[in-house]
Amino acid sequence: MSATTGRDLTAVHAEVKAEIARTDGKTSLLLAFVGAVLAGAWTVGHNLALGWPARITGGVGMLALLAAAGLLLRSVRPNLSGRHGFPLWATLTPEEVAAAVSRDLAADIAGLSRLAVEKFSTLRRAVDLILAGGALLVLTALLAVGGAA
């Protein structure tokens, strides 16, 4: 491996690890947001006399937000069975770690990239569910206001 290729692989490795960290940061913020929306919607909905249309749309909206929270939790759940990064290194002797790192940086990049794509895909599905759940809760509010008028 040439020195340039080694530096390029090191930069790509750092970039992939940074992308994984970005997904974890976004996921944390979205989990807090979803939790706050669920708590607020439950409190407001529990204290109002809602008609059946509002109860149904609100319930489906809450279910969508709960599903999104589940996806977000899945996204940040540690994957300790991987064949790259520290889960692999934990199974090796110090000499094997040194050899694996110097020999298999490209394989580690590929494995971490697959992990990053999986995390981003899960995050994307969660955002879609958050948008759908939010839209349903807005519809619930409109039904509640319309039913009260």
mmCIF file of N, CA and C in Angstrom:
data_model
loop_
_atom_site.group_PDB
_atom_site.id
_atom_site.type_symbol
_atom_site.label_atom_id
_atom_site.label_comp_id
_atom_site.label_asym_id
_atom_site.label_seq_id
_atom_site.Cartn_x
_atom_site.Cartn_y
_atom_site.Cartn_z
ATOM 1 N N MET A 1 0.859 -1.183 0.000
ATOM 2 C CA MET A 1 0.000 0.000 0.000
ATOM 3 C C MET A 1 0.893 1.230 0.000
ATOM 4 N N SER A 2 0.651 2.173 -0.879
ATOM 5 C CA SER A 2 1.461 3.383 -0.936
ATOM 6 C C SER A 2 1.112 4.294 0.234
ATOM 7 N N ALA A 3 1.999 5.242 0.508
ATOM 8 C CA ALA A 3 1.768 6.179 1.610
ATOM 9 C C ALA A 3 0.529 7.021 1.352
ATOM 10 N N THR A 4 0.328 7.422 0.094
ATOM 11 C CA THR A 4 -0.856 8.227 -0.245
ATOM 12 C C THR A 4 -2.121 7.418 -0.016
ATOM 13 N N THR A 5 -2.130 6.174 -0.464
ATOM 14 C CA THR A 5 -3.305 5.322 -0.280
ATOM 15 C C THR A 5 -3.582 5.113 1.196
ATOM 16 N N GLY A 6 -2.536 4.918 1.986
ATOM 17 C CA GLY A 6 -2.708 4.747 3.431
ATOM 18 C C GLY A 6 -3.320 5.973 4.075
ATOM 19 N N ARG A 7 -2.858 7.159 3.672
ATOM 20 C CA ARG A 7 -3.429 8.405 4.217
ATOM 21 C C ARG A 7 -4.869 8.568 3.755
ATOM 22 N N ASP A 8 -5.139 8.219 2.486
ATOM 23 C CA ASP A 8 -6.507 8.315 1.968
ATOM 24 C C ASP A 8 -7.434 7.381 2.734
ATOM 25 N N LEU A 9 -6.989 6.144 2.982
ATOM 26 C CA LEU A 9 -7.807 5.195 3.742
ATOM 27 C C LEU A 9 -8.044 5.691 5.162
ATOM 28 N N THR A 10 -7.036 6.287 5.761
ATOM 29 C CA THR A 10 -7.191 6.813 7.114
ATOM 30 C C THR A 10 -8.222 7.946 7.132
ATOM 31 N N ALA A 11 -8.176 8.802 6.126
ATOM 32 C CA ALA A 11 -9.149 9.907 6.048
ATOM 33 C C ALA A 11 -10.559 9.367 5.829
ATOM 34 N N VAL A 12 -10.699 8.386 4.958
ATOM 35 C CA VAL A 12 -12.023 7.797 4.706
ATOM 36 C C VAL A 12 -12.532 7.104 5.967
ATOM 37 N N HIS A 13 -11.648 6.406 6.667
ATOM 38 C CA HIS A 13 -12.021 5.730 7.916
ATOM 39 C C HIS A 13 -12.555 6.749 8.923
ATOM 40 N N ALA A 14 -11.853 7.867 9.059
ATOM 41 C CA ALA A 14 -12.296 8.917 9.986
ATOM 42 C C ALA A 14 -13.628 9.511 9.545
ATOM 43 N N GLU A 15 -13.816 9.665 8.233
ATOM 44 C CA GLU A 15 -15.073 10.215 7.720
ATOM 45 C C GLU A 15 -16.250 9.297 8.038
ATOM 46 N N VAL A 16 -16.062 7.996 7.847
ATOM 47 C CA VAL A 16 -17.143 7.040 8.126
ATOM 48 C C VAL A 16 -17.475 7.048 9.615
ATOM 49 N N LYS A 17 -16.467 7.080 10.464
ATOM 50 C CA LYS A 17 -16.723 7.119 11.907
ATOM 51 C C LYS A 17 -17.443 8.408 12.301
ATOM 52 N N ALA A 18 -17.111 9.507 11.628
ATOM 53 C CA ALA A 18 -17.798 10.777 11.908
ATOM 54 C C ALA A 18 -19.267 10.706 11.481
ATOM 55 N N GLU A 19 -19.555 10.033 10.370
ATOM 56 C CA GLU A 19 -20.943 9.880 9.922
ATOM 57 C C GLU A 19 -21.755 9.072 10.930
ATOM 58 N N ILE A 20 -21.156 8.037 11.485
ATOM 59 C CA ILE A 20 -21.842 7.240 12.511
ATOM 60 C C ILE A 20 -22.131 8.109 13.730
ATOM 61 N N ALA A 21 -21.164 8.918 14.125
ATOM 62 C CA ALA A 21 -21.374 9.819 15.267
ATOM 63 C C ALA A 21 -22.476 10.831 14.970
ATOM 64 N N ARG A 22 -22.552 11.302 13.720
ATOM 65 C CA ARG A 22 -23.615 12.245 13.346
ATOM 66 C C ARG A 22 -24.985 11.607 13.487
ATOM 67 N N THR A 23 -25.116 10.343 13.052
ATOM 68 C CA THR A 23 -26.427 9.694 13.171
ATOM 69 C C THR A 23 -26.804 9.539 14.633
ATOM 70 N N ASP A 24 -25.834 9.209 15.467
ATOM 71 C CA ASP A 24 -26.144 9.042 16.885
ATOM 72 C C ASP A 24 -26.578 10.363 17.520
ATOM 73 N N GLY A 25 -25.952 11.466 17.124
ATOM 74 C CA GLY A 25 -26.355 12.772 17.639
ATOM 75 C C GLY A 25 -27.757 13.159 17.187
ATOM 76 N N LYS A 26 -28.039 12.951 15.901
ATOM 77 C CA LYS A 26 -29.377 13.252 15.382
ATOM 78 C C LYS A 26 -30.429 12.377 16.063
ATOM 79 N N THR A 27 -30.087 11.116 16.244
ATOM 80 C CA THR A 27 -31.026 10.189 16.876
ATOM 81 C C THR A 27 -31.341 10.624 18.298
ATOM 82 N N SER A 28 -30.346 11.058 19.031
ATOM 83 C CA SER A 28 -30.568 11.517 20.408
ATOM 84 C C SER A 28 -31.519 12.706 20.445
ATOM 85 N N LEU A 29 -31.306 13.656 19.549
ATOM 86 C CA LEU A 29 -32.193 14.825 19.499
ATOM 87 C C LEU A 29 -33.618 14.423 19.128
ATOM 88 N N LEU A 30 -33.746 13.530 18.149
ATOM 89 C CA LEU A 30 -35.083 13.098 17.739
ATOM 90 C C LEU A 30 -35.782 12.301 18.830
ATOM 91 N N LEU A 31 -35.042 11.481 19.581
ATOM 92 C CA LEU A 31 -35.657 10.751 20.696
ATOM 93 C C LEU A 31 -36.206 11.710 21.739
ATOM 94 N N ALA A 32 -35.452 12.753 22.048
ATOM 95 C CA ALA A 32 -35.935 13.751 23.010
ATOM 96 C C ALA A 32 -37.181 14.459 22.472
ATOM 97 N N PHE A 33 -37.156 14.816 21.193
ATOM 98 C CA PHE A 33 -38.302 15.482 20.575
ATOM 99 C C PHE A 33 -39.538 14.590 20.597
ATOM 100 N N VAL A 34 -39.387 13.344 20.169
ATOM 101 C CA VAL A 34 -40.517 12.412 20.136
ATOM 102 C C VAL A 34 -41.061 12.194 21.539
ATOM 103 N N GLY A 35 -40.179 12.056 22.510
ATOM 104 C CA GLY A 35 -40.625 11.883 23.894
ATOM 105 C C GLY A 35 -41.434 13.072 24.381
ATOM 106 N N ALA A 36 -40.977 14.275 24.059
ATOM 107 C CA ALA A 36 -41.706 15.478 24.473
ATOM 108 C C ALA A 36 -43.063 15.569 23.777
ATOM 109 N N VAL A 37 -43.108 15.253 22.481
ATOM 110 C CA VAL A 37 -44.380 15.297 21.749
ATOM 111 C C VAL A 37 -45.346 14.256 22.294
ATOM 112 N N LEU A 38 -44.845 13.048 22.542
ATOM 113 C CA LEU A 38 -45.711 12.005 23.104
ATOM 114 C C LEU A 38 -46.265 12.415 24.468
ATOM 115 N N ALA A 39 -45.403 12.947 25.318
ATOM 116 C CA ALA A 39 -45.850 13.365 26.653
ATOM 117 C C ALA A 39 -46.872 14.494 26.551
ATOM 118 N N GLY A 40 -46.592 15.482 25.691
ATOM 119 C CA GLY A 40 -47.527 16.598 25.536
ATOM 120 C C GLY A 40 -48.850 16.162 24.943
ATOM 121 N N ALA A 41 -48.797 15.331 23.913
ATOM 122 C CA ALA A 41 -50.035 14.870 23.274
ATOM 123 C C ALA A 41 -50.857 14.023 24.230
ATOM 124 N N TRP A 42 -50.199 13.176 24.995
ATOM 125 C CA TRP A 42 -50.923 12.350 25.960
ATOM 126 C C TRP A 42 -51.604 13.228 27.006
ATOM 127 N N THR A 43 -50.886 14.212 27.518
ATOM 128 C CA THR A 43 -51.438 15.092 28.553
ATOM 129 C C THR A 43 -52.630 15.879 28.019
ATOM 130 N N VAL A 44 -52.478 16.468 26.846
ATOM 131 C CA VAL A 44 -53.568 17.253 26.268
ATOM 132 C C VAL A 44 -54.745 16.352 25.913
ATOM 133 N N GLY A 45 -54.464 15.251 25.237
ATOM 134 C CA GLY A 45 -55.534 14.352 24.810
ATOM 135 C C GLY A 45 -56.258 13.698 25.966
ATOM 136 N N HIS A 46 -55.536 13.405 27.033
ATOM 137 C CA HIS A 46 -56.132 12.743 28.195
ATOM 138 C C HIS A 46 -57.081 13.677 28.945
ATOM 139 N N ASN A 47 -56.829 14.987 28.831
ATOM 140 C CA ASN A 47 -57.635 15.957 29.567
ATOM 141 C C ASN A 47 -58.773 16.551 28.738
ATOM 142 N N LEU A 48 -58.939 16.113 27.500
ATOM 143 C CA LEU A 48 -60.010 16.631 26.650
ATOM 144 C C LEU A 48 -61.036 15.534 26.374
ATOM 145 N N ALA A 49 -62.246 15.949 26.186
ATOM 146 C CA ALA A 49 -63.293 15.015 25.751
ATOM 147 C C ALA A 49 -63.274 15.017 24.229
ATOM 148 N N LEU A 50 -62.618 14.013 23.660
ATOM 149 C CA LEU A 50 -62.466 13.943 22.211
ATOM 150 C C LEU A 50 -63.514 13.022 21.611
ATOM 151 N N GLY A 51 -63.977 13.388 20.434
ATOM 152 C CA GLY A 51 -64.880 12.515 19.696
ATOM 153 C C GLY A 51 -64.092 11.361 19.086
ATOM 154 N N TRP A 52 -64.829 10.383 18.552
ATOM 155 C CA TRP A 52 -64.184 9.193 17.998
ATOM 156 C C TRP A 52 -63.229 9.489 16.857
ATOM 157 N N PRO A 53 -63.570 10.370 15.919
ATOM 158 C CA PRO A 53 -62.602 10.649 14.844
ATOM 159 C C PRO A 53 -61.267 11.186 15.392
ATOM 160 N N ALA A 54 -61.345 12.083 16.367
ATOM 161 C CA ALA A 54 -60.120 12.632 16.956
ATOM 162 C C ALA A 54 -59.379 11.565 17.756
ATOM 163 N N ARG A 55 -60.081 10.709 18.459
ATOM 164 C CA ARG A 55 -59.430 9.631 19.213
ATOM 165 C C ARG A 55 -58.685 8.677 18.282
ATOM 166 N N ILE A 56 -59.333 8.361 17.160
ATOM 167 C CA ILE A 56 -58.714 7.417 16.226
ATOM 168 C C ILE A 56 -57.472 8.029 15.574
ATOM 169 N N THR A 57 -57.596 9.244 15.052
ATOM 170 C CA THR A 57 -56.432 9.869 14.416
ATOM 171 C C THR A 57 -55.329 10.136 15.435
ATOM 172 N N GLY A 58 -55.715 10.551 16.625
ATOM 173 C CA GLY A 58 -54.714 10.770 17.674
ATOM 174 C C GLY A 58 -54.014 9.486 18.080
ATOM 175 N N GLY A 59 -54.796 8.406 18.189
ATOM 176 C CA GLY A 59 -54.204 7.119 18.546
ATOM 177 C C GLY A 59 -53.245 6.613 17.489
ATOM 178 N N VAL A 60 -53.629 6.750 16.226
ATOM 179 C CA VAL A 60 -52.739 6.320 15.135
ATOM 180 C C VAL A 60 -51.490 7.206 15.099
ATOM 181 N N GLY A 61 -51.676 8.500 15.339
ATOM 182 C CA GLY A 61 -50.527 9.404 15.397
ATOM 183 C C GLY A 61 -49.564 9.031 16.521
ATOM 184 N N MET A 62 -50.114 8.698 17.673
ATOM 185 C CA MET A 62 -49.276 8.279 18.805
ATOM 186 C C MET A 62 -48.557 6.972 18.486
ATOM 187 N N LEU A 63 -49.258 6.036 17.830
ATOM 188 C CA LEU A 63 -48.620 4.775 17.438
ATOM 189 C C LEU A 63 -47.478 5.013 16.457
ATOM 190 N N ALA A 64 -47.658 5.941 15.528
ATOM 191 C CA ALA A 64 -46.590 6.264 14.580
ATOM 192 C C ALA A 64 -45.376 6.828 15.320
ATOM 193 N N LEU A 65 -45.630 7.683 16.300
ATOM 194 C CA LEU A 65 -44.523 8.252 17.083
ATOM 195 C C LEU A 65 -43.845 7.180 17.942
ATOM 196 N N LEU A 66 -44.619 6.265 18.489
ATOM 197 C CA LEU A 66 -44.016 5.162 19.248
ATOM 198 C C LEU A 66 -43.173 4.269 18.346
ATOM 199 N N ALA A 67 -43.656 4.011 17.134
ATOM 200 C CA ALA A 67 -42.864 3.215 16.184
ATOM 201 C C ALA A 67 -41.573 3.950 15.819
ATOM 202 N N ALA A 68 -41.667 5.255 15.649
ATOM 203 C CA ALA A 68 -40.466 6.052 15.356
ATOM 204 C C ALA A 68 -39.475 5.967 16.508
ATOM 205 N N ALA A 69 -39.977 6.050 17.738
ATOM 206 C CA ALA A 69 -39.090 5.940 18.907
ATOM 207 C C ALA A 69 -38.410 4.568 18.927
ATOM 208 N N GLY A 70 -39.152 3.533 18.575
ATOM 209 C CA GLY A 70 -38.555 2.203 18.508
ATOM 210 C C GLY A 70 -37.443 2.124 17.477
ATOM 211 N N LEU A 71 -37.662 2.711 16.306
ATOM 212 C CA LEU A 71 -36.619 2.732 15.281
ATOM 213 C C LEU A 71 -35.408 3.533 15.745
ATOM 214 N N LEU A 72 -35.656 4.647 16.411
ATOM 215 C CA LEU A 72 -34.546 5.460 16.904
ATOM 216 C C LEU A 72 -33.731 4.697 17.945
ATOM 217 N N LEU A 73 -34.427 3.990 18.824
ATOM 218 C CA LEU A 73 -33.707 3.186 19.819
ATOM 219 C C LEU A 73 -32.910 2.069 19.146
ATOM 220 N N ARG A 74 -33.486 1.474 18.128
ATOM 221 C CA ARG A 74 -32.766 0.425 17.386
ATOM 222 C C ARG A 74 -31.510 1.002 16.732
ATOM 223 N N SER A 75 -31.603 2.226 16.254
ATOM 224 C CA SER A 75 -30.480 2.859 15.577
ATOM 225 C C SER A 75 -29.297 3.090 16.516
ATOM 226 N N VAL A 76 -29.577 3.414 17.776
ATOM 227 C CA VAL A 76 -28.472 3.680 18.711
ATOM 228 C C VAL A 76 -28.071 2.453 19.527
ATOM 229 N N ARG A 77 -28.788 1.339 19.340
ATOM 230 C CA ARG A 77 -28.443 0.115 20.060
ATOM 231 C C ARG A 77 -27.081 -0.373 19.586
ATOM 232 N N PRO A 78 -26.158 -0.607 20.508
ATOM 233 C CA PRO A 78 -24.813 -1.032 20.099
ATOM 234 C C PRO A 78 -24.832 -2.379 19.387
ATOM 235 N N ASN A 79 -24.059 -2.469 18.322
ATOM 236 C CA ASN A 79 -23.897 -3.712 17.573
ATOM 237 C C ASN A 79 -22.553 -4.311 17.993
ATOM 238 N N LEU A 80 -22.588 -5.267 18.892
ATOM 239 C CA LEU A 80 -21.360 -5.852 19.413
ATOM 240 C C LEU A 80 -20.979 -7.150 18.723
ATOM 241 N N SER A 81 -21.734 -7.539 17.705
ATOM 242 C CA SER A 81 -21.420 -8.785 17.016
ATOM 243 C C SER A 81 -20.729 -8.525 15.687
ATOM 244 N N GLY A 82 -20.303 -7.288 15.480
ATOM 245 C CA GLY A 82 -19.701 -6.934 14.203
ATOM 246 C C GLY A 82 -18.353 -7.584 13.976
ATOM 247 N N ARG A 83 -17.960 -7.629 12.735
ATOM 248 C CA ARG A 83 -16.674 -8.196 12.359
ATOM 249 C C ARG A 83 -15.696 -7.089 11.979
ATOM 250 N N HIS A 84 -15.889 -5.904 12.551
ATOM 251 C CA HIS A 84 -15.006 -4.773 12.292
ATOM 252 C C HIS A 84 -14.994 -3.885 13.519
ATOM 253 N N GLY A 85 -13.982 -3.041 13.612
ATOM 254 C CA GLY A 85 -13.886 -2.106 14.722
ATOM 255 C C GLY A 85 -13.646 -2.800 16.045
ATOM 256 N N PHE A 86 -13.968 -2.129 17.125
ATOM 257 C CA PHE A 86 -13.638 -2.638 18.448
ATOM 258 C C PHE A 86 -14.281 -3.977 18.806
ATOM 259 N N PRO A 87 -15.502 -4.330 18.290
ATOM 260 C CA PRO A 87 -15.994 -5.675 18.610
ATOM 261 C C PRO A 87 -15.062 -6.777 18.083
ATOM 262 N N LEU A 88 -14.490 -6.573 16.902
ATOM 263 C CA LEU A 88 -13.520 -7.533 16.373
ATOM 264 C C LEU A 88 -12.238 -7.489 17.181
ATOM 265 N N TRP A 89 -11.744 -6.288 17.451
ATOM 266 C CA TRP A 89 -10.472 -6.151 18.147
ATOM 267 C C TRP A 89 -10.522 -6.759 19.544
ATOM 268 N N ALA A 90 -11.695 -6.756 20.154
ATOM 269 C CA ALA A 90 -11.831 -7.330 21.504
ATOM 270 C C ALA A 90 -11.587 -8.838 21.503
ATOM 271 N N THR A 91 -11.692 -9.476 20.345
ATOM 272 C CA THR A 91 -11.492 -10.930 20.261
ATOM 273 C C THR A 91 -10.064 -11.296 19.897
ATOM 274 N N LEU A 92 -9.219 -10.305 19.653
ATOM 275 C CA LEU A 92 -7.869 -10.548 19.158
ATOM 276 C C LEU A 92 -6.812 -10.275 20.226
ATOM 277 N N THR A 93 -5.646 -10.857 20.043
ATOM 278 C CA THR A 93 -4.488 -10.545 20.889
ATOM 279 C C THR A 93 -3.931 -9.203 20.434
ATOM 280 N N PRO A 94 -3.088 -8.558 21.248
ATOM 281 C CA PRO A 94 -2.503 -7.280 20.826
ATOM 282 C C PRO A 94 -1.756 -7.381 19.486
ATOM 283 N N GLU A 95 -1.063 -8.474 19.272
ATOM 284 C CA GLU A 95 -0.331 -8.639 18.012
ATOM 285 C C GLU A 95 -1.304 -8.765 16.838
ATOM 286 N N GLU A 96 -2.391 -9.499 17.049
ATOM 287 C CA GLU A 96 -3.387 -9.665 15.990
ATOM 288 C C GLU A 96 -4.099 -8.347 15.688
ATOM 289 N N VAL A 97 -4.331 -7.518 16.715
ATOM 290 C CA VAL A 97 -4.949 -6.209 16.503
ATOM 291 C C VAL A 97 -4.043 -5.357 15.614
ATOM 292 N N ALA A 98 -2.744 -5.311 15.952
ATOM 293 C CA ALA A 98 -1.809 -4.513 15.153
ATOM 294 C C ALA A 98 -1.789 -4.995 13.703
ATOM 295 N N ALA A 99 -1.760 -6.297 13.501
ATOM 296 C CA ALA A 99 -1.736 -6.839 12.138
ATOM 297 C C ALA A 99 -3.047 -6.550 11.414
ATOM 298 N N ALA A 100 -4.170 -6.703 12.103
ATOM 299 C CA ALA A 100 -5.474 -6.471 11.481
ATOM 300 C C ALA A 100 -5.644 -5.009 11.096
ATOM 301 N N VAL A 101 -5.214 -4.092 11.968
ATOM 302 C CA VAL A 101 -5.364 -2.657 11.686
ATOM 303 C C VAL A 101 -4.490 -2.265 10.506
ATOM 304 N N SER A 102 -3.269 -2.754 10.472
ATOM 305 C CA SER A 102 -2.382 -2.373 9.369
ATOM 306 C C SER A 102 -2.789 -3.046 8.065
ATOM 307 N N ARG A 103 -3.380 -4.227 8.130
ATOM 308 C CA ARG A 103 -3.717 -4.993 6.932
ATOM 309 C C ARG A 103 -5.144 -4.739 6.456
ATOM 310 N N ASP A 104 -6.088 -4.512 7.368
ATOM 311 C CA ASP A 104 -7.507 -4.566 7.018
ATOM 312 C C ASP A 104 -8.264 -3.246 7.214
ATOM 313 N N LEU A 105 -7.594 -2.121 7.007
ATOM 314 C CA LEU A 105 -8.278 -0.839 7.159
ATOM 315 C C LEU A 105 -9.414 -0.705 6.140
ATOM 316 N N ALA A 106 -9.199 -1.164 4.935
ATOM 317 C CA ALA A 106 -10.253 -1.088 3.908
ATOM 318 C C ALA A 106 -11.455 -1.937 4.301
ATOM 319 N N ALA A 107 -11.214 -3.121 4.870
ATOM 320 C CA ALA A 107 -12.327 -3.972 5.314
ATOM 321 C C ALA A 107 -13.087 -3.300 6.452
ATOM 322 N N ASP A 108 -12.373 -2.643 7.349
ATOM 323 C CA ASP A 108 -13.023 -1.933 8.455
ATOM 324 C C ASP A 108 -13.872 -0.782 7.910
ATOM 325 N N ILE A 109 -13.344 -0.076 6.912
ATOM 326 C CA ILE A 109 -14.101 1.015 6.291
ATOM 327 C C ILE A 109 -15.385 0.470 5.670
ATOM 328 N N ALA A 110 -15.286 -0.650 4.974
ATOM 329 C CA ALA A 110 -16.465 -1.246 4.345
ATOM 330 C C ALA A 110 -17.497 -1.653 5.394
ATOM 331 N N GLY A 111 -17.048 -2.306 6.471
ATOM 332 C CA GLY A 111 -17.974 -2.736 7.521
ATOM 333 C C GLY A 111 -18.620 -1.562 8.230
ATOM 334 N N LEU A 112 -17.824 -0.549 8.565
ATOM 335 C CA LEU A 112 -18.376 0.630 9.233
ATOM 336 C C LEU A 112 -19.311 1.401 8.297
ATOM 337 N N SER A 113 -19.001 1.412 7.003
ATOM 338 C CA SER A 113 -19.884 2.085 6.040
ATOM 339 C C SER A 113 -21.233 1.390 5.968
ATOM 340 N N ARG A 114 -21.247 0.067 5.991
ATOM 341 C CA ARG A 114 -22.523 -0.657 6.003
ATOM 342 C C ARG A 114 -23.309 -0.313 7.266
ATOM 343 N N LEU A 115 -22.618 -0.228 8.393
ATOM 344 C CA LEU A 115 -23.269 0.156 9.645
ATOM 345 C C LEU A 115 -23.843 1.574 9.541
ATOM 346 N N ALA A 116 -23.067 2.504 8.962
ATOM 347 C CA ALA A 116 -23.540 3.881 8.814
ATOM 348 C C ALA A 116 -24.776 3.952 7.912
ATOM 349 N N VAL A 117 -24.765 3.204 6.808
ATOM 350 C CA VAL A 117 -25.922 3.197 5.905
ATOM 351 C C VAL A 117 -27.142 2.631 6.626
ATOM 352 N N GLU A 118 -26.954 1.583 7.395
ATOM 353 C CA GLU A 118 -28.072 1.004 8.142
ATOM 354 C C GLU A 118 -28.629 2.017 9.148
ATOM 355 N N LYS A 119 -27.738 2.713 9.853
ATOM 356 C CA LYS A 119 -28.181 3.718 10.827
ATOM 357 C C LYS A 119 -28.938 4.858 10.130
ATOM 358 N N PHE A 120 -28.408 5.349 9.009
ATOM 359 C CA PHE A 120 -29.082 6.432 8.292
ATOM 360 C C PHE A 120 -30.419 5.972 7.731
ATOM 361 N N SER A 121 -30.496 4.743 7.247
ATOM 362 C CA SER A 121 -31.769 4.225 6.726
ATOM 363 C C SER A 121 -32.812 4.137 7.834
ATOM 364 N N THR A 122 -32.402 3.659 8.998
ATOM 365 C CA THR A 122 -33.320 3.576 10.138
ATOM 366 C C THR A 122 -33.741 4.972 10.584
ATOM 367 N N LEU A 123 -32.799 5.882 10.615
ATOM 368 C CA LEU A 123 -33.094 7.266 10.984
ATOM 369 C C LEU A 123 -34.073 7.885 9.987
ATOM 370 N N ARG A 124 -33.898 7.603 8.716
ATOM 371 C CA ARG A 124 -34.796 8.139 7.692
ATOM 372 C C ARG A 124 -36.217 7.606 7.880
ATOM 373 N N ARG A 125 -36.350 6.295 8.129
ATOM 374 C CA ARG A 125 -37.686 5.724 8.367
ATOM 375 C C ARG A 125 -38.326 6.344 9.610
ATOM 376 N N ALA A 126 -37.522 6.568 10.635
ATOM 377 C CA ALA A 126 -38.049 7.174 11.860
ATOM 378 C C ALA A 126 -38.544 8.595 11.592
ATOM 379 N N VAL A 127 -37.792 9.363 10.823
ATOM 380 C CA VAL A 127 -38.225 10.730 10.497
ATOM 381 C C VAL A 127 -39.526 10.698 9.706
ATOM 382 N N ASP A 128 -39.656 9.765 8.770
ATOM 383 C CA ASP A 128 -40.915 9.641 8.021
ATOM 384 C C ASP A 128 -42.083 9.353 8.968
ATOM 385 N N LEU A 129 -41.871 8.467 9.944
ATOM 386 C CA LEU A 129 -42.937 8.169 10.911
ATOM 387 C C LEU A 129 -43.235 9.363 11.811
ATOM 388 N N ILE A 130 -42.210 10.117 12.172
ATOM 389 C CA ILE A 130 -42.422 11.319 12.989
ATOM 390 C C ILE A 130 -43.272 12.327 12.217
ATOM 391 N N LEU A 131 -42.956 12.506 10.937
ATOM 392 C CA LEU A 131 -43.753 13.429 10.114
ATOM 393 C C LEU A 131 -45.200 12.959 10.000
ATOM 394 N N ALA A 132 -45.391 11.671 9.771
ATOM 395 C CA ALA A 132 -46.757 11.137 9.668
ATOM 396 C C ALA A 132 -47.492 11.265 11.002
ATOM 397 N N GLY A 133 -46.827 10.906 12.084
ATOM 398 C CA GLY A 133 -47.449 11.016 13.409
ATOM 399 C C GLY A 133 -47.788 12.452 13.753
ATOM 400 N N GLY A 134 -46.876 13.371 13.426
ATOM 401 C CA GLY A 134 -47.143 14.790 13.676
ATOM 402 C C GLY A 134 -48.317 15.294 12.877
ATOM 403 N N ALA A 135 -48.399 14.885 11.606
ATOM 404 C CA ALA A 135 -49.526 15.294 10.769
ATOM 405 C C ALA A 135 -50.840 14.767 11.340
ATOM 406 N N LEU A 136 -50.825 13.529 11.815
ATOM 407 C CA LEU A 136 -52.039 12.957 12.413
ATOM 408 C C LEU A 136 -52.424 13.684 13.701
ATOM 409 N N LEU A 137 -51.441 14.101 14.480
ATOM 410 C CA LEU A 137 -51.764 14.850 15.706
ATOM 411 C C LEU A 137 -52.304 16.234 15.381
ATOM 412 N N VAL A 138 -51.793 16.846 14.318
ATOM 413 C CA VAL A 138 -52.358 18.135 13.878
ATOM 414 C C VAL A 138 -53.803 17.934 13.421
ATOM 415 N N LEU A 139 -54.051 16.865 12.664
ATOM 416 C CA LEU A 139 -55.420 16.558 12.243
ATOM 417 C C LEU A 139 -56.305 16.307 13.462
ATOM 418 N N THR A 140 -55.769 15.631 14.461
ATOM 419 C CA THR A 140 -56.518 15.382 15.702
ATOM 420 C C THR A 140 -56.916 16.705 16.350
ATOM 421 N N ALA A 141 -55.970 17.645 16.414
ATOM 422 C CA ALA A 141 -56.266 18.949 17.010
ATOM 423 C C ALA A 141 -57.355 19.671 16.214
ATOM 424 N N LEU A 142 -57.265 19.587 14.882
ATOM 425 C CA LEU A 142 -58.297 20.224 14.062
ATOM 426 C C LEU A 142 -59.659 19.576 14.269
ATOM 427 N N LEU A 143 -59.677 18.255 14.391
ATOM 428 C CA LEU A 143 -60.945 17.554 14.663
ATOM 429 C C LEU A 143 -61.491 17.926 16.040
ATOM 430 N N ALA A 144 -60.593 18.074 17.015
ATOM 431 C CA ALA A 144 -61.034 18.424 18.369
ATOM 432 C C ALA A 144 -61.610 19.834 18.386
ATOM 433 N N VAL A 145 -60.968 20.756 17.681
ATOM 434 C CA VAL A 145 -61.465 22.131 17.619
ATOM 435 C C VAL A 145 -62.783 22.167 16.850
ATOM 436 N N GLY A 146 -62.848 21.443 15.742
ATOM 437 C CA GLY A 146 -64.078 21.393 14.949
ATOM 438 C C GLY A 146 -65.219 20.742 15.714
ATOM 439 N N GLY A 147 -64.896 19.732 16.519
ATOM 440 C CA GLY A 147 -65.928 19.059 17.306
ATOM 441 C C GLY A 147 -66.418 19.890 18.466
ATOM 442 N N ALA A 148 -65.541 20.808 18.954
ATOM 443 C CA ALA A 148 -65.930 21.642 20.081
ATOM 444 C C ALA A 148 -66.758 22.848 19.635
ATOM 445 N N ALA A 149 -66.672 23.180 18.344
ATOM 446 C CA ALA A 149 -67.368 24.387 17.853
ATOM 447 C C ALA A 149 -68.845 24.139 17.653
#
